[in-house]
Coordinates of N, CA and C in Angstrom, one line a residue:
Chain J
G1 N 66.9 94.9 128.5 CA 66.5 96.0 128.6 C 66.0 96.6 127.9
A2 N 65.1 98.0 127.6 CA 65.0 98.4 126.9 C 65.2 98.9 126.2
G3 N 66.4 99.2 126.4 CA 67.1 99.9 124.9 C 68.4 99.4 125.0
V4 N 69.2 99.8 124.3 CA 71.2 99.7 124.5 C 71.5 100.9 125.7
S5 N 73.1 100.2 126.7 CA 72.8 101.0 127.7 C 74.5 100.8 127.7
Q6 N 75.0 102.6 127.3 CA 76.3 101.8 127.5 C 77.0 103.0 128.6
S7 N 78.3 102.5 129.1 CA 78.9 102.8 130.1 C 80.5 102.9 130.2
P8 N 80.4 104.1 130.9 CA 80.4 105.1 131.3 C 79.9 106.3 130.1
S9 N 79.0 107.6 130.0 CA 78.7 108.4 129.5 C 80.2 109.1 128.9
N10 N 80.8 109.2 129.6 CA 82.0 110.3 129.5 C 83.1 109.8 130.3
K11 N 84.6 109.2 129.5 CA 85.2 109.6 130.3 C 86.8 110.3 129.9
V12 N 87.5 110.6 131.0 CA 88.4 111.4 130.5 C 89.7 110.7 131.0
T13 N 90.5 110.8 129.9 CA 91.9 109.6 130.8 C 92.9 110.4 130.4
E14 N 94.1 109.7 130.7 CA 95.6 110.6 130.0 C 95.8 109.5 128.8
K15 N 96.9 110.4 128.1 CA 97.5 109.1 127.4 C 98.2 108.3 127.8
G16 N 98.4 107.1 127.1 CA 99.0 106.0 127.5 C 98.5 105.1 128.8
K17 N 97.0 105.7 129.3 CA 96.4 104.7 130.1 C 95.5 103.9 129.0
D18 N 94.8 102.8 129.7 CA 94.0 101.7 129.0 C 92.9 101.8 129.1
V19 N 91.6 102.4 128.3 CA 90.1 102.4 128.9 C 89.0 101.1 128.7
E20 N 88.5 101.0 129.3 CA 87.2 99.9 129.0 C 86.0 100.8 128.6
L21 N 85.6 100.6 127.8 CA 83.8 100.6 127.4 C 82.7 100.0 127.4
R22 N 81.5 100.1 128.2 CA 80.8 98.7 128.0 C 79.7 99.1 127.7
C23 N 79.2 98.1 126.7 CA 77.5 97.7 126.1 C 77.1 96.8 126.7
D24 N 75.9 97.1 126.9 CA 74.9 96.3 127.2 C 74.1 96.4 126.6
P25 N 73.3 95.3 125.3 CA 72.6 95.7 124.1 C 71.2 95.1 124.2
I26 N 70.3 95.3 124.1 CA 68.7 94.9 123.9 C 68.7 93.1 123.8
S27 N 68.5 93.2 125.1 CA 68.1 91.4 124.9 C 67.3 90.5 123.8
G28 N 67.9 90.0 123.4 CA 67.9 88.7 122.3 C 68.1 89.2 121.3
H29 N 68.4 90.5 121.5 CA 69.8 91.3 119.7 C 70.9 89.8 120.0
T30 N 71.2 89.9 118.8 CA 71.9 89.1 118.3 C 73.0 89.0 118.1
A31 N 73.0 90.4 117.6 CA 73.7 91.1 116.6 C 74.4 92.5 117.4
L32 N 75.6 93.0 117.6 CA 76.5 93.9 118.3 C 77.2 94.8 117.5
Y33 N 77.1 96.2 118.0 CA 78.0 97.1 116.8 C 79.0 97.8 117.3
W34 N 80.2 98.6 117.2 CA 80.5 99.5 117.4 C 81.3 100.2 116.7
Y35 N 80.7 101.4 116.7 CA 81.3 102.7 115.7 C 82.0 103.7 116.3
R36 N 82.9 104.7 116.0 CA 82.9 106.0 116.2 C 83.0 106.7 116.1
Q37 N 82.4 108.2 116.8 CA 82.2 109.2 115.7 C 83.1 110.0 116.2
S38 N 83.2 111.0 115.2 CA 84.1 112.2 115.7 C 83.9 112.9 114.6
L39 N 84.5 114.1 115.1 CA 83.7 115.2 114.9 C 83.8 115.9 112.8
G40 N 82.3 115.8 112.4 CA 82.5 115.5 110.7 C 83.0 114.5 110.0
Q41 N 83.1 113.8 111.0 CA 83.9 112.7 109.8 C 82.6 111.3 110.1
G42 N 81.3 111.3 110.9 CA 80.5 110.4 110.3 C 80.7 109.2 111.6
L43 N 79.6 107.9 110.9 CA 79.8 106.9 111.8 C 81.2 105.8 111.7
E44 N 82.1 105.4 112.2 CA 83.1 104.7 111.4 C 83.1 103.4 112.2
F45 N 82.9 102.3 110.7 CA 82.4 100.7 111.6 C 83.5 100.4 112.3
L46 N 83.7 99.9 113.3 CA 85.0 99.4 114.4 C 84.5 97.9 114.8
I47 N 84.2 97.1 114.9 CA 83.8 95.9 115.0 C 82.3 95.3 115.3
Y48 N 81.9 94.2 114.9 CA 80.5 93.1 114.7 C 80.8 92.1 115.3
F49 N 80.0 91.4 116.4 CA 80.2 90.1 116.9 C 78.6 89.9 116.5
Q50 N 78.5 88.6 116.1 CA 77.7 87.9 116.1 C 77.4 86.8 116.7
G51 N 76.4 86.5 117.8 CA 76.5 85.8 119.2 C 78.1 86.5 120.0
N52 N 78.6 85.2 120.1 CA 80.1 86.0 121.1 C 81.3 86.0 120.0
S53 N 80.7 86.0 118.4 CA 81.8 85.3 117.8 C 82.1 87.1 116.9
A54 N 83.4 87.6 116.5 CA 83.3 88.7 115.8 C 83.8 88.6 114.3
P55 N 82.9 88.2 113.4 CA 83.1 87.5 112.0 C 84.1 89.0 111.4
D56 N 83.3 90.0 111.6 CA 84.0 91.6 110.8 C 84.9 92.4 112.3
K57 N 85.9 92.0 111.8 CA 86.8 93.0 112.7 C 87.4 94.5 112.3
S58 N 87.4 94.5 110.7 CA 88.2 95.0 109.8 C 88.6 96.9 110.0
G59 N 87.3 96.9 111.3 CA 87.4 98.8 111.7 C 88.1 99.1 112.8
L60 N 88.9 98.0 112.9 CA 89.7 98.6 114.7 C 90.9 98.9 114.1
P61 N 91.4 100.0 114.3 CA 92.6 101.0 114.0 C 93.9 100.6 113.7
S62 N 93.7 100.4 115.0 CA 94.9 98.9 115.8 C 94.8 98.3 116.3
D63 N 96.2 97.6 117.0 CA 96.5 96.3 117.9 C 96.3 96.7 119.3
R64 N 95.8 98.4 119.2 CA 95.4 99.0 120.8 C 94.2 98.5 120.9
F65 N 93.3 98.5 120.0 CA 91.9 98.2 120.1 C 91.7 96.9 119.9
S66 N 90.9 96.6 121.0 CA 90.2 95.3 121.0 C 89.1 95.0 121.6
A67 N 87.9 94.2 121.3 CA 86.3 93.7 121.8 C 86.4 93.1 122.2
E68 N 85.2 92.7 123.2 CA 84.5 91.3 123.2 C 83.5 90.8 124.1
R69 N 82.8 90.4 123.5 CA 81.5 89.9 124.1 C 81.1 88.5 125.0
T70 N 80.7 88.0 125.5 CA 80.7 87.3 126.5 C 78.9 86.7 126.3
G71 N 78.2 85.6 127.1 CA 77.2 85.4 126.9 C 76.3 85.7 125.5
G72 N 76.7 86.2 124.8 CA 75.8 86.9 123.9 C 75.6 87.5 124.5
S73 N 75.8 88.4 125.1 CA 75.3 89.9 125.4 C 76.1 90.8 125.7
V74 N 76.1 90.8 126.7 CA 77.5 91.8 127.3 C 78.4 92.4 126.5
S75 N 79.2 93.4 125.8 CA 80.3 94.1 124.7 C 80.9 94.5 125.5
T76 N 82.7 94.2 125.7 CA 83.7 95.8 126.0 C 84.5 95.7 125.3
L77 N 85.0 97.1 124.9 CA 85.5 97.8 123.6 C 86.8 98.2 124.6
T78 N 87.7 98.1 124.7 CA 89.3 98.1 125.0 C 90.3 98.9 124.4
I79 N 90.4 99.6 125.0 CA 91.6 100.6 123.9 C 92.8 100.6 125.1
Q80 N 94.3 100.1 124.3 CA 95.1 99.9 125.3 C 96.0 101.6 124.6
R81 N 97.0 102.1 125.4 CA 98.1 103.2 125.5 C 97.0 103.9 124.9
T82 N 96.1 104.6 126.0 CA 95.3 105.4 124.4 C 96.2 106.6 123.8
Q83 N 95.3 107.3 123.0 CA 96.5 108.5 122.6 C 95.1 109.8 121.8
Q84 N 96.0 110.9 121.5 CA 95.0 111.9 121.7 C 93.8 111.2 120.2
E85 N 94.8 111.0 119.3 CA 93.5 110.5 118.2 C 92.2 110.2 118.7
D86 N 92.4 109.5 119.6 CA 91.4 108.4 120.4 C 90.3 108.6 121.0
S87 N 90.4 110.6 120.9 CA 89.0 110.8 121.6 C 88.0 111.1 120.2
A88 N 87.0 110.7 121.2 CA 85.6 110.4 119.6 C 84.3 110.1 121.2
V89 N 83.4 109.9 120.2 CA 82.0 109.1 120.9 C 81.9 107.8 120.4
Y90 N 82.3 107.1 120.5 CA 82.2 106.0 120.7 C 81.0 104.6 121.0
L91 N 79.9 104.8 120.3 CA 78.4 104.4 119.7 C 78.5 103.0 119.7
C92 N 78.0 102.2 120.4 CA 77.3 100.3 120.4 C 75.8 100.4 119.7
A93 N 75.5 99.7 118.9 CA 74.5 99.6 118.6 C 73.7 97.8 118.4
S94 N 73.1 97.3 118.6 CA 72.2 96.4 118.7 C 71.0 96.0 117.5
S95 N 71.2 94.7 116.9 CA 69.7 94.6 116.0 C 69.7 93.3 116.6
D96 N 68.3 92.4 115.9 CA 68.4 91.2 115.3 C 67.9 91.1 114.0
R97 N 68.6 90.2 113.6 CA 69.4 89.6 112.3 C 68.2 89.3 111.4
D98 N 67.5 88.1 112.5 CA 66.7 87.7 112.0 C 65.2 88.1 111.8
S99 N 65.1 89.7 112.2 CA 63.7 89.9 112.3 C 63.5 90.9 111.2
L100 N 62.2 90.5 110.7 CA 62.1 91.1 109.8 C 61.9 92.5 110.0
N101 N 61.8 93.5 111.3 CA 61.5 94.5 112.0 C 63.4 95.1 112.2
Y102 N 64.3 94.5 111.1 CA 65.1 94.4 111.3 C 65.9 96.2 111.4
G103 N 66.6 96.1 112.6 CA 67.1 98.2 112.2 C 67.8 98.0 113.4
Y104 N 68.9 98.4 113.9 CA 70.3 99.4 114.3 C 69.1 100.0 115.6
T105 N 69.4 99.7 116.6 CA 69.2 100.8 118.2 C 70.2 100.9 118.5
F106 N 70.6 102.4 118.6 CA 72.0 102.7 119.2 C 71.5 103.2 121.2
G107 N 72.9 103.0 121.8 CA 72.7 103.6 122.6 C 73.4 104.9 122.7
S108 N 73.1 105.5 123.8 CA 73.5 106.9 124.0 C 75.3 107.6 123.4
G109 N 75.8 106.8 123.1 CA 77.6 106.3 123.5 C 78.3 106.9 124.8
T110 N 79.8 106.9 124.6 CA 80.8 107.1 125.7 C 81.6 108.1 125.2
R111 N 81.7 109.5 124.7 CA 82.5 110.3 124.9 C 83.9 110.5 125.5
L112 N 84.9 109.9 124.9 CA 86.5 109.7 125.5 C 87.0 110.9 124.9
T113 N 87.8 111.5 125.8 CA 88.6 112.7 125.5 C 90.3 112.0 126.4
V114 N 90.7 112.1 125.3 CA 92.4 111.4 126.0 C 93.0 113.3 126.5
V115 N 93.3 113.1 127.5 CA 94.5 114.5 127.6 C 95.9 114.0 128.2
Chain X
A1 N 83.3 98.4 97.1 CA 82.6 98.7 97.9 C 81.5 99.6 98.2
Q2 N 81.1 99.2 98.9 CA 79.7 99.9 99.8 C 80.2 101.3 100.5
S3 N 79.3 102.4 99.9 CA 79.7 103.7 100.0 C 78.2 104.6 99.9
V4 N 77.9 105.5 101.2 CA 77.1 106.3 101.1 C 77.9 107.8 100.7
T5 N 77.2 108.5 100.2 CA 77.7 110.2 100.4 C 76.5 111.6 100.1
Q6 N 76.5 112.3 101.0 CA 75.4 112.8 101.9 C 76.1 113.9 101.5
P7 N 75.6 115.1 100.0 CA 76.1 115.9 99.6 C 76.1 117.2 100.4
D8 N 75.4 117.4 101.1 CA 74.9 118.9 102.1 C 75.4 118.5 104.0
I9 N 76.7 119.4 103.9 CA 77.1 118.8 105.0 C 76.7 119.7 106.0
H10 N 75.5 121.1 106.0 CA 74.8 121.7 106.8 C 73.5 122.6 105.3
I11 N 72.4 122.3 105.9 CA 71.6 122.8 105.8 C 70.4 123.6 106.5
T12 N 70.6 124.8 106.5 CA 69.6 125.6 107.2 C 67.9 126.0 106.1
V13 N 67.0 125.3 106.8 CA 65.6 125.8 106.5 C 64.4 126.5 107.5
S14 N 63.5 127.5 107.0 CA 62.8 128.1 107.7 C 61.9 127.2 108.6
E15 N 61.5 127.8 109.4 CA 60.6 126.7 110.0 C 59.2 126.5 109.5
G16 N 58.3 125.6 108.7 CA 57.6 125.8 108.1 C 57.6 125.6 106.5
A17 N 58.8 125.3 106.1 CA 59.1 124.9 105.1 C 58.8 123.7 104.7
S18 N 59.3 123.3 103.1 CA 60.1 121.8 102.9 C 60.7 121.3 103.2
L19 N 61.3 120.7 103.1 CA 63.0 119.5 103.5 C 63.4 118.9 102.4
E20 N 64.2 118.8 101.9 CA 65.0 117.9 101.4 C 66.1 117.1 101.7
L21 N 67.0 116.5 101.9 CA 68.1 115.6 102.3 C 68.5 114.4 101.4
R22 N 69.5 115.3 101.0 CA 70.2 114.0 99.6 C 71.1 113.0 100.0
C23 N 70.9 111.7 99.4 CA 72.1 110.7 99.6 C 71.5 110.4 98.8
N24 N 73.4 109.4 98.2 CA 73.6 108.9 97.5 C 74.2 107.6 97.8
Y25 N 74.2 106.4 97.0 CA 74.6 105.2 97.5 C 75.4 104.7 96.7
S26 N 76.1 103.5 97.1 CA 76.9 102.9 96.2 C 77.2 101.5 97.1
Y27 N 76.4 100.4 96.2 CA 75.9 99.1 97.0 C 75.9 98.0 95.3
G28 N 76.7 96.8 96.1 CA 76.7 95.5 95.0 C 75.4 95.6 94.2
A29 N 74.3 94.8 95.3 CA 72.8 94.4 95.1 C 72.1 95.4 95.6
T30 N 70.9 95.1 95.5 CA 69.8 96.0 96.2 C 70.0 95.9 97.9
P31 N 69.7 97.7 97.9 CA 70.6 97.8 99.2 C 69.2 97.4 100.0
Y32 N 69.6 97.3 101.5 CA 68.5 97.8 102.9 C 69.1 99.2 102.7
L33 N 68.0 100.0 102.5 CA 68.5 101.8 103.0 C 67.8 102.3 104.8
F34 N 68.5 103.2 105.2 CA 68.1 103.5 106.5 C 68.0 105.3 107.0
W35 N 68.1 105.6 107.4 CA 68.0 107.2 107.3 C 67.9 107.0 109.4
Y36 N 68.9 107.8 109.6 CA 68.8 107.8 111.4 C 68.8 109.5 111.4
V37 N 68.3 110.0 113.1 CA 69.0 111.3 113.3 C 69.2 111.0 114.4
Q38 N 69.6 112.7 114.8 CA 71.1 112.3 116.0 C 71.1 113.5 116.7
S39 N 70.0 114.1 117.7 CA 69.7 115.1 118.3 C 71.0 115.3 118.9
P40 N 71.8 116.2 119.9 CA 72.6 117.6 120.1 C 72.9 115.7 121.8
G41 N 74.1 115.7 121.8 CA 74.2 114.8 123.4 C 73.7 113.1 122.8
Q42 N 72.7 113.1 121.9 CA 71.8 111.9 122.0 C 72.2 110.8 120.8
G43 N 72.1 109.4 121.0 CA 72.1 108.2 120.3 C 71.6 109.0 118.8
L44 N 71.9 107.7 117.8 CA 71.0 107.8 116.6 C 69.4 107.0 116.8
Q45 N 68.6 107.7 116.2 CA 67.2 107.4 116.1 C 67.0 106.7 114.9
L46 N 66.4 105.8 115.1 CA 66.0 105.2 113.5 C 64.9 105.8 112.6
L47 N 64.9 106.7 111.7 CA 63.6 107.7 111.2 C 62.7 106.4 110.4
L48 N 63.3 106.0 109.4 CA 62.6 105.2 108.3 C 63.7 104.1 107.5
K49 N 63.4 102.9 107.1 CA 64.3 102.0 106.6 C 63.7 101.3 105.4
Y50 N 64.1 100.9 104.0 CA 64.3 100.6 103.1 C 64.4 99.0 102.7
F51 N 63.7 98.6 102.7 CA 64.2 97.3 102.3 C 63.7 96.2 100.8
S52 N 62.6 96.9 100.4 CA 62.0 96.1 99.2 C 60.7 96.5 99.1
G53 N 59.8 96.5 97.7 CA 58.7 96.8 97.5 C 58.2 98.4 97.3
D54 N 57.6 98.8 97.7 CA 57.1 100.2 97.7 C 58.1 101.0 97.9
T55 N 58.4 102.0 96.3 CA 59.8 102.9 96.9 C 59.7 104.0 97.2
L56 N 58.3 104.5 97.8 CA 58.2 105.7 99.3 C 57.3 104.8 100.4
V57 N 58.9 105.4 101.3 CA 58.4 105.2 102.7 C 58.5 105.8 103.7
Q58 N 57.3 105.1 104.4 CA 56.7 107.0 105.8 C 58.0 106.1 107.4
G59 N 58.2 107.5 107.2 CA 58.8 106.9 108.6 C 58.1 107.5 109.9
I60 N 58.9 108.2 111.0 CA 58.1 108.8 112.6 C 58.4 110.6 112.0
K61 N 58.2 110.8 112.7 CA 57.6 112.1 112.7 C 57.9 112.8 111.7
G62 N 56.7 112.7 110.9 CA 55.9 112.4 109.5 C 57.2 112.8 108.2
F63 N 58.6 112.2 108.3 CA 59.3 112.0 107.3 C 58.7 111.0 106.4
E64 N 59.5 110.8 105.2 CA 59.0 109.8 104.4 C 60.7 110.3 103.9
A65 N 60.8 108.2 102.4 CA 61.8 108.9 102.0 C 62.0 108.2 100.4
E66 N 62.1 108.5 99.5 CA 61.6 107.4 98.1 C 63.3 107.3 97.6
F67 N 63.4 105.6 97.6 CA 64.0 105.2 96.8 C 64.1 104.9 95.1
K68 N 65.2 105.7 94.4 CA 65.2 105.4 93.0 C 66.3 104.9 92.8
R69 N 66.0 103.5 91.9 CA 67.1 102.7 92.1 C 67.9 103.6 90.5
S70 N 67.7 103.7 89.6 CA 68.3 104.9 88.5 C 69.3 105.6 88.6
Q71 N 69.1 106.4 90.2 CA 70.2 107.4 90.8 C 70.6 106.8 92.0
S72 N 70.6 105.6 92.5 CA 71.1 105.3 93.4 C 71.4 106.3 94.7
S73 N 70.3 106.6 94.4 CA 69.4 107.3 95.9 C 68.5 107.0 96.6
F74 N 68.2 108.2 98.1 CA 67.5 107.1 98.7 C 67.1 108.4 99.9
N75 N 66.3 109.9 98.6 CA 66.7 111.6 99.5 C 65.2 111.4 100.9
L76 N 65.5 111.8 101.7 CA 64.5 112.0 103.1 C 64.1 113.6 103.0
R77 N 62.4 113.3 102.6 CA 62.0 114.8 102.7 C 60.4 114.6 103.9
K78 N 60.6 116.1 104.0 CA 59.8 116.8 105.1 C 58.8 117.5 104.6
P79 N 57.4 117.8 104.3 CA 57.1 119.1 103.9 C 56.8 120.0 104.6
S80 N 57.1 120.0 105.7 CA 56.8 121.1 106.7 C 57.6 120.7 108.3
V81 N 58.4 121.6 108.1 CA 59.6 121.7 108.6 C 59.6 122.0 110.6
H82 N 59.6 121.3 111.5 CA 59.5 122.1 112.8 C 60.2 122.5 113.5
W83 N 60.5 123.4 114.5 CA 62.0 123.9 115.5 C 62.6 122.4 115.9
S84 N 62.0 121.2 116.2 CA 62.4 120.9 116.7 C 63.4 119.2 115.7
D85 N 63.0 119.8 114.5 CA 63.4 118.5 113.9 C 65.1 118.9 113.3
A86 N 65.7 120.5 113.9 CA 67.4 120.2 114.0 C 68.1 119.2 114.5
A87 N 68.6 119.0 113.9 CA 69.6 117.8 114.4 C 70.8 117.3 113.1
E88 N 71.1 116.4 113.4 CA 72.6 115.7 112.5 C 71.5 114.0 111.9
Y89 N 71.6 114.6 110.9 CA 70.5 112.8 109.7 C 71.8 112.4 108.9
F90 N 71.5 111.2 109.1 CA 72.9 110.3 108.6 C 72.0 109.0 107.7
C91 N 72.3 109.0 106.6 CA 71.7 108.3 106.1 C 73.1 106.9 105.8
A92 N 72.2 105.6 105.8 CA 73.2 104.3 105.9 C 73.1 102.9 104.9
V93 N 73.4 102.0 104.5 CA 73.1 101.1 103.7 C 74.0 100.4 103.9
G94 N 73.6 99.2 104.0 CA 73.8 97.3 104.2 C 72.9 96.4 103.7
R95 N 73.1 95.2 104.0 CA 72.4 94.8 104.0 C 72.5 93.1 104.7
N96 N 74.0 92.1 104.9 CA 74.4 91.3 105.0 C 75.4 91.7 105.7
T97 N 76.1 93.1 105.8 CA 77.0 93.4 106.5 C 76.6 94.9 107.3
P98 N 77.9 94.9 108.0 CA 77.3 96.4 108.8 C 77.3 97.4 108.2
L99 N 75.9 98.3 108.5 CA 75.6 99.5 107.8 C 76.8 100.2 107.5
V100 N 76.7 101.0 106.4 CA 78.1 102.2 106.1 C 77.3 103.0 105.9
F101 N 77.7 104.2 107.0 CA 77.3 105.4 106.8 C 77.3 106.4 106.4
G102 N 76.4 107.7 106.3 CA 77.4 108.8 105.4 C 77.6 109.4 106.4
K103 N 78.5 110.8 106.4 CA 79.2 111.6 106.6 C 77.9 112.8 107.4
G104 N 76.5 112.6 107.5 CA 76.2 113.2 108.0 C 75.5 114.4 107.3
T105 N 74.4 115.0 107.7 CA 73.8 116.4 107.1 C 73.1 117.4 108.5
R106 N 73.7 118.1 109.0 CA 73.0 118.8 110.2 C 72.2 120.1 109.5
L107 N 70.9 119.8 109.7 CA 69.8 120.6 109.7 C 69.7 121.4 110.6
S108 N 69.9 123.2 110.6 CA 69.6 124.4 110.7 C 68.1 124.3 110.8
V109 N 67.0 124.9 111.8 CA 65.6 125.4 111.5 C 65.6 127.0 112.3
I110 N 65.5 128.1 111.8 CA 65.1 129.6 111.8 C 63.5 129.5 111.5
A111 N 64.0 130.6 112.4 CA 62.2 130.6 113.0 C 61.3 132.3 111.4

C-alpha cells in the first residue's frame, strides 16, 4: 500500500484480556519494526523483523508479548493477559534496508488502554 | 551501547523566530542520524537524515541539521518558525540495528 497501516487505531481492553495489534507495511519493505510510545518516554523498541524472521526481539518487555510476521508482509503483535502498564501507543514502521533511500516509515499507531 | 539525548523536554518560541533543537548521541561507529516530527495524534514523519558526506543536510518544511562528529551532535534548525511547526520532535540514531530514539522535544509556538 501507499503507507504503513495499523489497526485498530484505538483499543480499550479489560485487564487480563489478550489483544492483537496489526501492522500492514509498505509493499516491498523487507524490514518491519514495532515500538511502544508511553507518555514522556519517547519510543521504546520492541521487536524487528527482516522478512519473516525476528533477528532482534530484545525489547519485548515480558513473555506476555509476542509477534509474528507472515508472507514477509503483515505483522501481528499480541499481548496476553494485559496489564495497566501496557497502556501506550504501539507504533509500527517499515523500511527497505537495501535502499539508498533508507529510512523508517511509521504508521499512525494503535492507542491501547487497559482498564 | 547506542543512546540519544535530547536535553530540552519543552521549548517555546515565537512565530517567526529561529529554532534550534539539540541532539547528542552515543554510537560506536559512524552513525546514520535522523530527525522525525510527530504532530498530535499522528505517526512520525521523517524530516531529514544524515548518512555521510556533507555534514549540513536539508530536509522538508525548511528544516536543516548539522552533523558534528567532534561533539557527537546532530542539532536541528529552522530560521523562521511557523505556528504549524508546533509538534514533538525526535532525534534517532542507528545503522545496522533498529533505530534508537531520544525522548523527544516538544515545541510550542506562540504568536
